[in-house]
Amino acid sequence: MENCPNYQENLAACPCTSETCERKGYCCLCIRNHRANGNHVFCMRPEALEKSKVLPA
C-alpha cells in the first residue's frame, strides 16, 4: 500500500464499516477506486460526514 503521512489520522476518522477493506485509511486510493467503479464513497455521504466529525456540528 502507498506510504501516506495521514494514514493514522485518516483511519481514526474513517466512517467506513468495512473492516476488511485494504484501502481503509488510504483516502485517495479509496476515492479513486469508488470513482472508477461508479460508486459513491461512504465517507462523502452527509450522514457519514456528521458521524466522522468532518463537518462542524
Short mmCIF file of N, CA and C in Angstrom, two decimals:
data_model
loop_
_atom_site.label_atom_id
_atom_site.label_comp_id
_atom_site.label_asym_id
_atom_site.label_seq_id
_atom_site.Cartn_x
_atom_site.Cartn_y
_atom_site.Cartn_z
N MET A 1 0.85 -1.17 0.00
CA MET A 1 0.00 0.00 0.00
C MET A 1 0.90 1.24 0.00
N GLU A 2 0.35 2.33 -0.45
CA GLU A 2 1.11 3.57 -0.54
C GLU A 2 1.51 4.09 0.84
N ASN A 3 2.61 4.82 0.89
CA ASN A 3 3.03 5.47 2.12
C ASN A 3 2.22 6.75 2.26
N CYS A 4 1.42 6.85 3.28
CA CYS A 4 0.54 8.01 3.47
C CYS A 4 0.86 8.65 4.81
N PRO A 5 1.30 9.90 4.81
CA PRO A 5 1.64 10.57 6.08
C PRO A 5 0.43 10.80 6.97
N ASN A 6 -0.78 10.73 6.42
CA ASN A 6 -2.00 10.96 7.20
C ASN A 6 -2.75 9.67 7.53
N TYR A 7 -2.12 8.52 7.31
CA TYR A 7 -2.81 7.24 7.46
C TYR A 7 -3.49 7.08 8.82
N GLN A 8 -2.79 7.30 9.91
CA GLN A 8 -3.35 7.09 11.25
C GLN A 8 -4.52 8.03 11.51
N GLU A 9 -4.40 9.28 11.11
CA GLU A 9 -5.49 10.25 11.27
C GLU A 9 -6.69 9.87 10.40
N ASN A 10 -6.42 9.49 9.15
CA ASN A 10 -7.49 9.05 8.25
C ASN A 10 -8.20 7.83 8.82
N LEU A 11 -7.45 6.87 9.29
CA LEU A 11 -8.01 5.64 9.83
C LEU A 11 -8.90 5.92 11.04
N ALA A 12 -8.46 6.82 11.90
CA ALA A 12 -9.22 7.15 13.11
C ALA A 12 -10.55 7.83 12.76
N ALA A 13 -10.58 8.60 11.68
CA ALA A 13 -11.79 9.34 11.32
C ALA A 13 -12.65 8.62 10.27
N CYS A 14 -12.18 7.49 9.77
CA CYS A 14 -12.87 6.80 8.67
C CYS A 14 -14.17 6.17 9.15
N PRO A 15 -15.32 6.58 8.58
CA PRO A 15 -16.60 6.02 9.00
C PRO A 15 -16.99 4.75 8.24
N CYS A 16 -16.13 4.29 7.36
CA CYS A 16 -16.44 3.10 6.56
C CYS A 16 -16.63 1.90 7.49
N THR A 17 -17.66 1.12 7.20
CA THR A 17 -17.97 -0.03 8.05
C THR A 17 -17.25 -1.30 7.61
N SER A 18 -16.53 -1.26 6.51
CA SER A 18 -15.82 -2.44 6.03
C SER A 18 -14.46 -2.54 6.72
N GLU A 19 -14.37 -3.43 7.67
CA GLU A 19 -13.12 -3.61 8.42
C GLU A 19 -12.07 -4.36 7.61
N THR A 20 -12.47 -5.02 6.53
CA THR A 20 -11.52 -5.80 5.74
C THR A 20 -11.03 -5.07 4.49
N CYS A 21 -11.47 -3.85 4.28
CA CYS A 21 -11.07 -3.09 3.08
C CYS A 21 -9.59 -2.75 3.15
N GLU A 22 -8.87 -3.09 2.11
CA GLU A 22 -7.43 -2.81 2.08
C GLU A 22 -7.12 -1.33 1.88
N ARG A 23 -8.11 -0.55 1.49
CA ARG A 23 -7.92 0.89 1.28
C ARG A 23 -8.37 1.74 2.46
N LYS A 24 -8.87 1.12 3.52
CA LYS A 24 -9.33 1.86 4.69
C LYS A 24 -8.17 2.68 5.27
N GLY A 25 -8.37 3.98 5.38
CA GLY A 25 -7.32 4.88 5.87
C GLY A 25 -6.49 5.49 4.76
N TYR A 26 -6.61 4.96 3.56
CA TYR A 26 -5.91 5.49 2.40
C TYR A 26 -6.95 6.18 1.52
N CYS A 27 -7.35 7.38 1.93
CA CYS A 27 -8.48 8.07 1.31
C CYS A 27 -8.33 8.25 -0.20
N CYS A 28 -7.16 8.65 -0.66
CA CYS A 28 -7.00 8.89 -2.10
C CYS A 28 -7.21 7.60 -2.89
N LEU A 29 -6.75 6.47 -2.37
CA LEU A 29 -6.95 5.20 -3.05
C LEU A 29 -8.41 4.77 -3.00
N CYS A 30 -9.05 5.01 -1.89
CA CYS A 30 -10.46 4.66 -1.72
C CYS A 30 -11.32 5.44 -2.70
N ILE A 31 -11.13 6.75 -2.74
CA ILE A 31 -11.92 7.60 -3.63
C ILE A 31 -11.66 7.23 -5.09
N ARG A 32 -10.40 7.00 -5.43
CA ARG A 32 -10.06 6.61 -6.80
C ARG A 32 -10.76 5.31 -7.18
N ASN A 33 -10.77 4.35 -6.28
CA ASN A 33 -11.41 3.06 -6.53
C ASN A 33 -12.92 3.21 -6.72
N HIS A 34 -13.57 3.95 -5.83
CA HIS A 34 -15.01 4.12 -5.94
C HIS A 34 -15.40 4.87 -7.21
N ARG A 35 -14.66 5.90 -7.55
CA ARG A 35 -14.96 6.66 -8.78
C ARG A 35 -14.79 5.79 -10.01
N ALA A 36 -13.76 4.96 -10.03
CA ALA A 36 -13.52 4.08 -11.18
C ALA A 36 -14.64 3.07 -11.35
N ASN A 37 -15.26 2.70 -10.24
CA ASN A 37 -16.35 1.72 -10.28
C ASN A 37 -17.73 2.36 -10.31
N GLY A 38 -17.78 3.69 -10.35
CA GLY A 38 -19.06 4.40 -10.41
C GLY A 38 -19.87 4.33 -9.13
N ASN A 39 -19.18 4.13 -8.01
CA ASN A 39 -19.84 4.04 -6.70
C ASN A 39 -19.69 5.34 -5.92
N HIS A 40 -20.55 5.51 -4.94
CA HIS A 40 -20.43 6.65 -4.03
C HIS A 40 -19.55 6.25 -2.86
N VAL A 41 -18.63 7.11 -2.51
CA VAL A 41 -17.74 6.87 -1.38
C VAL A 41 -18.54 7.08 -0.10
N PHE A 42 -18.53 6.12 0.81
CA PHE A 42 -19.32 6.19 2.03
C PHE A 42 -19.02 7.44 2.84
N CYS A 43 -17.77 7.81 2.97
CA CYS A 43 -17.39 8.94 3.82
C CYS A 43 -17.86 10.29 3.28
N MET A 44 -18.29 10.34 2.04
CA MET A 44 -18.76 11.60 1.48
C MET A 44 -20.27 11.75 1.55
N ARG A 45 -20.96 10.77 2.11
CA ARG A 45 -22.40 10.88 2.30
C ARG A 45 -22.65 11.75 3.53
N PRO A 46 -23.69 12.59 3.52
CA PRO A 46 -23.93 13.51 4.63
C PRO A 46 -23.98 12.85 6.00
N GLU A 47 -24.64 11.70 6.13
CA GLU A 47 -24.72 11.05 7.44
C GLU A 47 -23.36 10.56 7.92
N ALA A 48 -22.51 10.15 7.02
CA ALA A 48 -21.17 9.72 7.40
C ALA A 48 -20.31 10.90 7.79
N LEU A 49 -20.46 12.03 7.09
CA LEU A 49 -19.68 13.22 7.43
C LEU A 49 -20.02 13.71 8.84
N GLU A 50 -21.29 13.65 9.20
CA GLU A 50 -21.70 14.06 10.54
C GLU A 50 -21.08 13.16 11.60
N LYS A 51 -21.10 11.85 11.37
CA LYS A 51 -20.56 10.88 12.33
C LYS A 51 -19.05 11.00 12.47
N SER A 52 -18.37 11.33 11.39
CA SER A 52 -16.90 11.39 11.43
C SER A 52 -16.38 12.72 11.95
N LYS A 53 -17.27 13.66 12.20
CA LYS A 53 -16.91 14.98 12.71
C LYS A 53 -16.09 15.78 11.72
N VAL A 54 -16.23 15.46 10.42
CA VAL A 54 -15.55 16.22 9.38
C VAL A 54 -16.24 17.56 9.21
N LEU A 55 -17.58 17.56 9.34
CA LEU A 55 -18.34 18.80 9.27
C LEU A 55 -18.61 19.32 10.68
N PRO A 56 -18.65 20.63 10.86
CA PRO A 56 -18.99 21.17 12.17
C PRO A 56 -20.41 20.75 12.55
N ALA A 57 -20.63 20.49 13.81
CA ALA A 57 -21.94 20.05 14.29
C ALA A 57 -22.95 21.18 14.26
#
